[in-house]
């Protein structure tokens, strides 16, 4: 990781007047340049409060906030906020201003000249996938929820901030549109490389969006902060385990790729080879099935001893869809449960047969990931 | 939001404010200009209403003119009733006075109530809002006659006294609507503005006030109409106005005088109500 975190929270706490229990208790957290850090936790854990402490929409009671090593805890909060993009669930577009006026809000405050603002607005509309000709003069009420949220993102990007704070930005959007916006946003982020703090209560969204996830408990205490893979493989305590819920192992398969597996040799039968050869290969390998290949080396069908009993290979079982080496193990699992033999063929980019993935490969991969994660935590502990 | 207790029940006019929601969440439905057919119909309807009112006013004015002509008196008539119906020496000056009173007090109301309403919705002063509203409420709850007499005792006879009394009387609708209008601004819009680094003042001027304009104007419209109506009582404490003519008609039991006086006041009120409707329509920011 880079030497200096982009955002550093140093024992930041918030105690509301008249309340003895702090809403946020001495939180120390680093956010690195160009990453999406997701704050996730049950409702009322203070994750939104934590987010709003960063741009001082809520003033911290104690502690320091450093951006690029510069202490921003004192000083003008309005100036600070103009450096930070801010997206909220309700979006909060100004209903009496056109889309382009909305997006121009921060550039105008910063005193950009008209020409530059115009270019910026057009560029941002393109970026979020809304053709400027069609959208720049519309009013917010003429947009659907998804379009409004895109404008919200464009507005937050208004003056090219390198930090963005997003408070459940896709929370109020229907699931299909949400998924599309998430994907679009990830694509956008791959290009823009902003430093993003993202709040959600949805662990699946956290897993999908986060480079790292901070799971927060009561009073915004960090229970675990790590990559989604590691959290899924090795939840540090029952709280985290409960929170990520059942099926976390299966979700973890999304982070493992087919090419991370060592594919074991598997009997095949090329065109021109006799069924006799096939039968002996089955016996040698001690397998029930082999893969019949076509001229190009692509899997044609699954065949067992019965299919191979005649002079020519009989009609085998359909092989179904093939896995590519860059597919996730989640996809592998999906194909396997659909296949009759509980196995799935892996092909390379040219479609040539590479090997077979079966259930035991998946469990091995999962156990290895869990082992590595545990090792990582034991190492951390021994260093501490 | 409305914890200060001047909430929804007091909202004046403007039924369309409720539907500031966006169109349906589905993405592709927005190929047209995005305005649903119901809002379009509602707008067409209100546009028709906007131009129907002046037509009605013109018809009424013409009818009044014909009636006035048919009375057939001459300027040098000797009867009091007929003299009181003379246009240039009586009705016109009274009409001018009437408008002066109504305008004067409306100007005061706007100058006092809108800034006061803004102040009372700021976080620091929100707590005193109910107390101030109670005072404004009692201003309106007092019988107008009583209020005039009270001001007569304080300030003596004359137009100025009437203007101040009516200003207090009409303060409430503008104050209340300013507060309701500002409070009705979606908090997430304010949150977004603050979150982007807009100062409180900038949020007030660029976001809150423009969004509250329709409700505030509805309040001003109410105040103007109240003032025009109440100015008919101005004559009681020597303030002049069309109330004089109405009073003469009543005292002398002269229906024509009564009808001309009262109809003139009604016409003025209708005309200004229409101006108010125009203002509500054209000062309302686009997009809401």
XYZ file of C-alpha atoms in Angstrom:
672
model
C 0.000 0.000 0.000
C 1.107 3.537 -0.645
C 2.949 5.240 2.156
C 0.343 7.902 2.875
C -3.347 7.110 2.977
C -5.614 9.421 0.984
C -8.011 9.689 3.895
C -6.910 9.055 7.432
C -9.318 9.092 10.343
C -7.449 9.373 13.586
C -9.515 8.371 16.633
C -12.493 10.266 15.293
C -15.466 10.205 17.647
C -18.898 11.732 17.750
C -20.864 12.201 20.924
C -24.173 13.975 20.559
C -24.905 16.478 23.291
C -27.127 15.007 25.949
C -26.144 11.466 25.109
C -23.656 9.486 27.120
C -23.070 6.775 24.565
C -21.020 7.953 21.601
C -22.531 7.529 18.144
C -19.057 6.890 16.794
C -16.364 5.701 19.138
C -12.696 6.547 18.487
C -12.582 5.340 14.921
C -9.240 4.984 13.193
C -9.387 4.136 9.526
C -7.276 4.558 6.407
C -8.602 4.836 2.898
C -5.997 4.403 0.207
C -5.769 6.303 -3.019
C -7.950 4.892 -5.794
C -9.793 2.299 -3.742
C -13.439 1.829 -2.892
C -13.776 1.285 0.814
C -17.234 0.101 1.770
C -18.629 0.796 5.225
C -21.235 -1.818 5.936
C -23.113 -2.749 9.042
C -26.554 -3.206 10.529
C -28.801 -0.155 10.569
C -28.090 2.242 13.372
C -24.438 1.239 13.652
C -23.316 4.730 12.703
C -21.978 4.068 9.243
C -23.703 7.089 7.698
C -22.594 9.214 10.622
C -19.049 8.039 10.025
C -19.267 8.991 6.371
C -20.649 12.410 7.210
C -17.838 12.996 9.674
C -15.373 12.843 6.788
C -16.796 15.906 5.016
C -17.822 17.384 8.349
C -21.530 17.404 7.571
C -21.371 16.229 11.165
C -18.595 17.825 13.174
C -16.491 15.280 15.023
C -16.377 15.691 18.799
C -12.764 14.630 18.915
C -10.059 13.160 16.753
C -8.580 14.314 13.485
C -9.367 13.851 9.819
C -6.448 13.996 7.400
C -6.737 14.222 3.641
C -3.412 13.659 1.887
C -1.787 14.145 5.253
C -3.377 17.564 5.721
C -5.460 18.073 8.843
C -8.896 19.294 7.726
C -10.607 19.012 11.100
C -10.376 22.766 11.560
C -10.850 25.343 8.860
C -13.766 26.129 6.600
C -16.029 23.090 6.149
C -17.653 24.526 3.004
C -14.305 24.772 1.260
C -13.505 21.240 2.359
C -16.767 19.912 0.919
C -16.108 21.474 -2.466
C -13.100 19.159 -2.743
C -15.153 16.050 -1.986
C -17.879 14.538 -4.138
C -20.981 13.648 -2.151
C -23.790 11.369 -3.284
C -26.770 10.536 -1.095
C -29.522 7.992 -1.443
C -32.242 10.578 -2.064
C -29.939 12.223 -4.612
C -31.303 15.671 -3.801
C -31.149 17.170 -7.255
C -32.270 20.790 -7.262
C -35.739 20.500 -8.805
C -35.818 24.080 -10.097
C -32.545 23.787 -11.967
C -31.839 22.007 -15.215
C -29.582 18.978 -15.310
C -26.651 21.058 -16.535
C -27.207 23.711 -13.861
C -27.258 20.966 -11.259
C -24.000 19.486 -12.471
C -22.394 22.935 -12.671
C -23.062 23.668 -8.980
C -19.572 23.171 -7.596
C -17.622 24.453 -10.635
C -19.689 27.653 -10.436
C -18.884 28.064 -6.745
C -15.230 27.571 -7.534
C -15.467 30.361 -10.095
C -14.671 28.400 -13.240
C -15.290 30.327 -16.436
C -18.383 29.602 -18.506
C -16.593 27.842 -21.315
C -14.843 25.434 -18.987
C -18.032 24.719 -17.029
C -19.903 23.980 -20.244
C -17.238 21.551 -21.425
C -17.125 19.882 -18.019
C -20.901 19.417 -17.888
C -21.071 17.958 -21.387
C -18.166 15.640 -20.611
C -19.735 14.433 -17.375
C -23.089 13.760 -19.013
C -21.273 11.624 -21.587
C -19.364 9.903 -18.811
C -22.493 8.813 -16.977
C -24.157 7.727 -20.200
C -26.735 10.485 -20.680
C -26.463 12.087 -24.139
C -26.049 15.841 -23.467
C -28.266 16.881 -26.376
C -31.132 15.011 -24.860
C -30.601 15.707 -21.194
C -28.803 18.971 -20.494
C -31.930 21.131 -20.466
C -34.245 18.726 -18.719
C -35.471 19.208 -15.205
C -34.977 16.548 -12.534
C -38.647 15.603 -12.433
C -38.381 14.556 -16.064
C -35.914 11.814 -15.167
C -36.437 8.260 -13.988
C -34.852 7.154 -10.718
C -31.877 5.602 -12.452
C -31.264 8.633 -14.635
C -31.544 10.938 -11.636
C -28.946 8.883 -9.788
C -26.593 9.165 -12.764
C -27.016 12.914 -12.690
C -26.337 12.764 -8.950
C -23.041 11.020 -9.640
C -22.191 13.464 -12.436
C -22.920 16.371 -10.103
C -20.678 14.888 -7.427
C -17.928 14.576 -10.028
C -18.586 18.211 -10.986
C -15.247 19.754 -10.126
C -13.188 16.567 -10.510
C -12.797 15.800 -6.811
C -10.404 12.946 -6.120
C -12.467 11.807 -3.156
C -16.094 10.714 -3.286
C -18.414 9.905 -0.418
C -21.429 7.840 -1.331
C -24.212 7.167 1.154
C -26.296 4.216 -0.050
C -26.305 5.741 -3.526
C -28.231 2.913 -5.157
C -30.434 2.121 -2.177
C -33.684 3.540 -3.509
C -33.466 2.071 -6.977
C -35.172 -1.029 -8.296
C -32.941 -4.136 -8.316
C -32.464 -4.375 -12.076
C -31.513 -0.731 -12.527
C -29.389 -0.927 -9.392
C -27.349 -3.768 -10.788
C -26.829 -1.849 -14.023
C -25.781 1.294 -12.178
C -23.380 -0.697 -10.006
C -21.725 -2.215 -13.049
C -21.549 1.129 -14.799
C -20.103 2.710 -11.747
C -17.426 0.050 -11.404
C -16.492 0.584 -15.047
C -16.358 4.309 -14.457
C -14.216 3.861 -11.369
C -11.766 1.658 -13.266
C -11.219 4.697 -15.469
C -11.389 7.497 -12.918
C -9.567 5.864 -9.993
C -11.243 8.038 -7.378
C -10.836 7.380 -3.696
C -14.298 6.369 -2.591
C -15.958 5.720 0.731
C -19.206 3.908 0.103
C -21.887 3.210 2.691
C -24.407 0.420 2.342
C -26.341 -1.941 4.571
C -26.341 -4.614 1.895
C -23.461 -7.054 2.278
C -23.843 -8.252 -1.293
C -23.476 -4.722 -2.588
C -20.457 -4.308 -0.321
C -18.872 -7.468 -1.707
C -19.547 -6.336 -5.232
C -18.424 -2.719 -4.945
C -15.660 -2.870 -2.378
C -11.933 -3.175 -2.871
C -11.996 -3.370 0.884
C -14.894 -3.685 3.272
C -15.096 -2.367 6.807
C -17.743 -4.227 8.760
C -18.981 -1.960 11.499
C -20.645 -2.945 14.722
C -22.295 -0.777 17.339
C -20.922 2.735 17.724
C -19.193 2.296 14.411
C -16.547 -0.002 15.862
C -14.663 -1.801 13.118
C -15.161 -5.531 13.508
C -13.219 -6.483 10.436
C -11.690 -4.459 7.649
C -10.258 -6.338 4.725
C -10.760 -7.411 1.138
C -14.087 -9.096 0.427
C -12.296 -12.376 -0.386
C -10.628 -12.535 2.979
C -13.702 -11.510 4.918
C -15.715 -14.213 3.197
C -13.000 -16.809 3.737
C -12.215 -15.872 7.278
C -14.790 -13.912 9.256
C -12.918 -12.950 12.423
C -15.807 -13.358 14.842
C -19.432 -14.405 15.174
C -20.665 -10.876 14.557
C -19.005 -10.738 11.165
C -19.997 -14.303 10.432
C -23.641 -13.531 11.224
C -23.530 -10.359 9.233
C -22.146 -11.843 6.053
C -24.784 -14.498 6.479
C -25.206 -17.924 5.041
C -23.736 -18.713 1.696
C -20.614 -16.682 2.321
C -18.468 -19.534 1.036
C -20.449 -19.633 -2.162
C -20.166 -15.839 -2.481
C -16.423 -16.248 -2.016
C -16.312 -18.353 -5.171
C -16.877 -15.101 -7.065
C -13.335 -14.042 -6.203
C -11.586 -17.243 -7.339
C -10.797 -17.836 -10.968
C -10.771 -21.088 -12.901
C -7.126 -20.579 -13.888
C -6.131 -20.658 -10.221
C -6.979 -24.346 -10.186
C -4.512 -27.012 -11.251
C -6.579 -29.002 -13.672
C -5.970 -32.697 -13.363
C -5.468 -34.759 -16.492
C -8.674 -36.177 -17.838
C -9.219 -38.930 -20.422
C -10.227 -37.681 -23.870
C -11.013 -39.287 -27.171
C -9.977 -37.480 -30.351
C -11.601 -38.106 -33.718
C -10.000 -41.085 -35.464
C -9.217 -42.898 -32.232
C -11.068 -46.157 -31.742
C -13.636 -46.875 -29.057
C -11.256 -49.566 -27.872
C -8.665 -46.890 -27.027
C -11.392 -45.015 -25.255
C -12.416 -47.979 -23.125
C -8.827 -48.678 -22.095
C -8.327 -45.005 -21.198
C -11.386 -45.145 -18.972
C -10.018 -48.212 -17.233
C -6.536 -46.720 -16.826
C -7.844 -43.493 -15.346
C -10.397 -45.311 -13.249
C -13.055 -42.924 -14.475
C -16.616 -43.375 -15.518
C -16.651 -40.662 -18.189
C -14.326 -39.310 -20.850
C -14.545 -36.280 -23.085
C -15.013 -36.788 -26.801
C -13.274 -34.015 -28.761
C -13.917 -32.748 -32.268
C -11.352 -31.949 -34.995
C -10.548 -28.576 -33.487
C -9.962 -30.059 -30.048
C -13.181 -28.676 -28.626
C -15.285 -30.847 -26.286
C -18.076 -32.568 -28.204
C -19.742 -34.795 -25.630
C -19.337 -36.896 -22.497
C -19.114 -40.625 -23.103
C -19.083 -43.599 -20.710
C -18.345 -47.284 -21.242
C -21.825 -47.893 -22.569
C -21.468 -45.205 -25.243
C -18.119 -46.706 -26.200
C -19.266 -50.327 -26.344
C -19.828 -50.369 -30.123
C -17.395 -50.000 -33.016
C -17.996 -46.253 -33.218
C -18.650 -44.001 -30.276
C -22.386 -43.693 -29.620
C -24.245 -40.487 -28.948
C -22.790 -39.187 -25.635
C -24.177 -36.714 -23.127
C -24.394 -33.018 -24.092
C -21.424 -31.203 -22.550
C -23.407 -28.036 -21.903
C -21.642 -24.651 -21.713
C -17.902 -24.650 -21.298
C -15.912 -22.760 -18.724
C -13.262 -20.277 -19.789
C -10.074 -20.008 -17.823
C -10.980 -16.464 -16.749
C -14.407 -17.458 -15.445
C -15.041 -17.384 -11.711
C -15.487 -20.515 -9.671
C -19.007 -19.315 -8.989
C -19.743 -19.723 -12.670
C -18.050 -23.135 -12.521
C -20.357 -24.161 -9.703
C -23.345 -22.976 -11.650
C -22.400 -25.055 -14.696
C -21.561 -28.079 -12.606
C -24.887 -28.277 -10.849
C -26.539 -28.175 -14.239
C -24.381 -30.902 -15.738
C -25.287 -34.566 -15.349
C -21.872 -35.706 -14.183
C -21.225 -32.859 -11.765
C -18.302 -31.770 -13.891
C -17.625 -29.032 -16.383
C -15.149 -28.744 -19.277
C -12.652 -25.889 -19.338
C -11.645 -24.488 -22.712
C -9.058 -21.875 -23.686
C -9.776 -18.741 -25.697
C -9.730 -20.751 -28.938
C -12.282 -23.145 -27.496
C -9.790 -26.025 -27.123
C -10.281 -28.476 -24.277
C -8.012 -27.770 -21.298
C -9.339 -30.023 -18.583
C -12.249 -30.620 -16.303
C -13.370 -28.950 -13.102
C -15.261 -30.992 -10.552
C -16.737 -30.416 -7.124
C -13.605 -31.541 -5.283
C -11.591 -28.865 -7.107
C -13.925 -26.227 -5.738
C -13.747 -27.453 -2.175
C -9.976 -27.600 -2.425
C -9.860 -24.034 -3.717
C -12.153 -22.827 -0.939
C -10.154 -24.558 1.743
C -6.962 -23.090 0.354
C -8.455 -19.581 0.389
C -9.620 -20.089 3.971
C -6.215 -21.378 4.959
C -4.454 -18.409 3.374
C -6.776 -15.958 5.044
C -6.262 -17.588 8.427
C -2.517 -17.544 7.886
C -2.731 -13.856 7.065
C -4.566 -13.101 10.298
C -2.270 -15.271 12.391
C 0.672 -13.442 10.908
C -0.924 -10.091 11.736
C -1.552 -11.265 15.275
C 1.962 -12.546 15.795
C 3.332 -9.230 14.529
C 1.136 -7.255 16.888
C -39.957 18.848 10.082
C -43.109 20.538 11.200
C -42.349 20.070 14.862
C -42.862 23.775 15.380
C -46.574 23.206 14.953
C -47.410 25.278 11.915
C -47.652 22.318 9.692
C -49.730 21.063 6.899
C -53.206 22.254 7.804
C -52.220 25.827 7.142
C -50.877 25.326 3.699
C -52.472 27.830 1.414
C -53.364 27.137 -2.165
C -51.108 25.296 -4.520
C -52.404 21.743 -4.532
C -49.828 20.649 -7.104
C -46.943 20.955 -4.685
C -47.440 17.442 -3.482
C -46.338 15.717 -6.630
C -42.727 16.728 -6.820
C -41.863 13.043 -7.059
C -40.084 11.776 -10.085
C -41.629 9.777 -12.811
C -41.678 6.026 -12.463
C -38.418 4.236 -11.760
C -38.356 2.277 -14.972
C -35.642 3.538 -17.224
C -36.931 3.486 -20.794
C -40.321 5.058 -20.157
C -38.958 8.524 -20.659
C -38.760 8.981 -24.365
C -41.233 11.844 -24.589
C -40.739 15.129 -22.823
C -41.212 13.192 -19.615
C -44.282 15.056 -18.398
C -47.109 12.691 -17.623
C -50.418 13.259 -19.339
C -52.202 14.021 -16.078
C -49.945 16.941 -15.221
C -50.280 18.164 -18.771
C -54.045 18.084 -18.462
C -53.909 19.832 -15.102
C -51.767 22.559 -16.608
C -54.073 23.039 -19.552
C -56.934 23.336 -17.109
C -55.226 25.917 -14.923
C -54.208 27.843 -18.045
C -57.863 27.990 -19.075
C -58.775 29.182 -15.567
C -56.128 31.837 -15.787
C -57.746 33.424 -18.833
C -61.340 32.799 -17.813
C -61.042 35.064 -14.773
C -60.201 38.274 -16.686
C -63.013 37.558 -19.135
C -65.413 37.362 -16.221
C -63.982 40.544 -14.728
C -64.451 42.419 -18.024
C -68.035 41.215 -18.319
C -68.812 42.267 -14.753
C -67.152 45.633 -15.239
C -69.140 46.214 -18.393
C -72.370 45.248 -16.668
C -71.555 47.634 -13.837
C -70.813 50.366 -16.346
C -74.172 49.858 -18.089
C -75.955 49.892 -14.742
C -74.087 53.034 -13.718
C -75.036 54.730 -17.002
C -78.660 53.712 -16.617
C -78.895 55.555 -13.302
C -78.850 58.724 -15.386
C -77.787 61.354 -12.884
C -75.913 64.527 -13.583
C -72.864 65.873 -11.881
C -74.693 68.919 -10.566
C -77.517 66.939 -9.000
C -78.464 68.088 -5.628
C -79.229 64.805 -3.915
C -76.502 63.366 -1.694
C -77.007 59.952 -3.183
C -76.410 61.180 -6.661
C -73.454 63.304 -5.682
C -71.838 60.341 -4.010
C -71.997 58.457 -7.281
C -70.097 61.128 -9.199
C -66.998 59.472 -10.693
C -64.383 62.178 -10.779
C -65.159 63.883 -7.497
C -66.059 60.845 -5.423
C -65.658 57.321 -6.757
C -62.277 57.740 -8.416
C -60.531 59.421 -5.438
C -62.017 56.762 -3.150
C -60.778 54.007 -5.417
C -57.289 55.501 -5.374
C -57.339 55.776 -1.584
C -58.595 52.228 -1.342
C -55.725 50.951 -3.417
C -53.211 53.064 -1.494
C -54.344 51.490 1.733
C -54.341 47.957 0.385
C -50.933 48.393 -1.232
C -49.369 50.181 1.673
C -50.261 47.479 4.122
C -49.298 44.699 1.700
C -45.866 46.256 1.258
C -45.411 46.334 5.020
C -46.638 42.772 5.345
C -44.226 41.497 2.702
C -41.329 43.494 4.092
C -41.917 42.169 7.599
C -43.393 38.704 7.207
C -41.030 37.196 4.626
C -37.789 38.078 6.429
C -39.415 37.078 9.720
C -40.523 33.787 8.234
C -36.987 33.147 6.981
C -35.504 33.924 10.373
C -37.969 31.721 12.201
C -37.140 28.703 10.067
C -33.392 28.989 10.749
C -32.174 26.413 13.247
C -31.201 29.026 15.834
C -34.632 30.654 15.999
C -36.810 27.676 15.285
C -37.656 27.356 18.943
C -39.332 30.760 19.175
C -41.379 30.168 16.011
C -44.513 28.935 17.811
C -44.533 32.000 20.073
C -44.262 34.413 17.147
C -46.957 32.549 15.265
C -49.254 32.848 18.255
C -48.851 36.627 18.202
C -49.483 36.761 14.449
C -52.469 34.483 14.922
C -54.006 36.730 17.550
C -53.588 39.654 15.145
C -55.890 37.896 12.765
C -58.176 36.536 15.442
C -59.013 40.023 16.699
C -62.103 41.444 15.031
C -60.963 43.811 12.304
C -63.161 46.556 13.689
C -61.613 46.177 17.104
C -58.130 46.213 15.636
C -58.877 49.457 13.806
C -60.196 51.090 16.930
C -57.167 49.908 18.872
C -54.884 51.498 16.301
C -57.042 54.616 16.299
C -56.340 54.967 20.004
C -52.637 54.401 19.450
C -52.018 56.405 16.289
C -54.969 58.722 15.772
C -57.123 59.086 12.685
C -56.071 58.676 9.087
C -54.886 56.501 6.290
C -51.541 55.648 7.866
C -53.260 54.192 10.920
C -55.408 51.995 8.714
C -52.388 50.806 6.769
C -50.599 49.652 9.930
C -53.679 48.020 11.375
C -54.330 46.088 8.197
C -50.655 45.119 7.986
C -50.893 43.422 11.353
C -54.137 41.818 10.306
C -52.707 40.344 7.092
C -49.327 39.395 8.521
C -50.283 35.848 9.372
C -50.909 34.305 5.945
C -47.625 35.568 4.553
C -45.620 34.642 7.632
C -47.183 31.219 7.861
C -46.797 30.483 4.182
C -43.195 31.629 4.178
C -42.489 29.214 7.002
C -44.513 26.371 5.529
C -42.925 26.970 2.139
C -39.396 26.925 3.488
C -40.098 23.925 5.688
C -41.629 22.106 2.752
C -38.335 22.114 0.870
C -37.118 18.543 0.660
C -34.399 18.104 3.286
C -32.368 15.909 0.965
C -32.080 18.822 -1.462
C -30.687 21.000 1.308
C -28.431 18.179 2.470
C -27.099 17.769 -1.063
C -26.437 21.483 -1.366
C -24.644 21.683 1.971
C -22.739 18.515 1.139
C -21.373 20.112 -2.001
C -20.045 23.028 -0.013
C -22.800 25.587 -0.454
C -22.917 28.013 2.455
C -26.134 28.314 4.458
C -26.842 31.655 2.824
C -26.296 30.254 -0.648
C -28.613 27.326 0.088
C -31.258 29.774 1.344
C -31.035 32.131 -1.621
C -30.461 29.666 -4.425
C -32.366 26.636 -3.233
C -34.819 27.193 -0.399
C -36.366 30.520 -1.398
C -36.891 29.659 -5.085
C -38.505 26.396 -4.082
C -40.719 28.131 -1.522
C -41.785 30.896 -3.919
C -45.090 29.316 -4.985
C -46.253 28.938 -1.387
C -45.028 32.380 -0.358
C -46.798 34.022 -3.298
C -49.990 32.185 -2.387
C -49.692 33.815 1.040
C -49.105 37.274 -0.432
C -52.105 36.799 -2.687
C -54.250 35.996 0.325
C -52.906 39.069 2.115
C -53.693 41.370 -0.820
C -57.261 40.138 -1.033
C -57.705 40.440 2.729
C -56.366 43.994 2.596
C -58.629 45.060 -0.259
C -61.615 43.706 1.605
C -60.610 45.197 4.947
C -59.872 48.596 3.423
C -63.641 49.083 3.118
C -63.584 49.674 6.881
C -60.982 52.423 6.605
C -63.640 55.157 6.491
C -64.538 54.291 10.102
C -61.427 55.997 11.341
C -61.163 58.570 8.616
C -59.057 56.584 6.230
C -61.270 57.048 3.190
C -61.690 54.423 0.518
C -64.710 52.929 -1.199
C -66.176 52.122 2.189
C -67.499 55.696 2.230
C -69.761 55.083 -0.753
C -70.991 51.774 0.608
C -71.720 53.466 3.914
C -73.678 56.253 2.208
C -75.733 53.649 0.368
C -76.492 51.890 3.635
C -77.275 55.015 5.620
C -79.547 56.554 2.990
C -81.047 53.232 2.054
C -80.033 53.848 -1.561
C -79.576 50.542 -3.303
C -77.917 51.952 -6.457
C -75.174 53.607 -4.364
C -74.695 50.457 -2.343
C -74.506 48.303 -5.453
C -72.021 50.554 -7.258
C -69.748 50.824 -4.205
C -69.764 47.160 -3.313
C -69.381 46.039 -6.933
C -66.371 48.291 -7.375
C -64.664 46.724 -4.345
C -65.495 43.260 -5.646
C -64.083 44.109 -9.068
C -60.870 45.425 -7.556
C -60.528 42.303 -5.423
C -61.186 40.001 -8.369
C -58.671 41.888 -10.506
C -55.932 41.655 -7.931
C -56.708 38.041 -7.237
C -56.122 37.461 -10.915
C -52.824 39.341 -10.766
C -51.936 37.030 -7.900
C -52.783 33.981 -9.973
C -50.587 35.327 -12.772
C -47.736 35.880 -10.351
C -48.106 32.381 -8.925
C -47.946 30.976 -12.392
C -45.105 33.003 -13.821
C -42.907 33.424 -10.772
C -43.032 29.726 -9.977
C -39.607 28.415 -10.963
C -39.594 26.056 -13.901
C -39.114 22.447 -13.087
C -41.325 22.296 -9.999
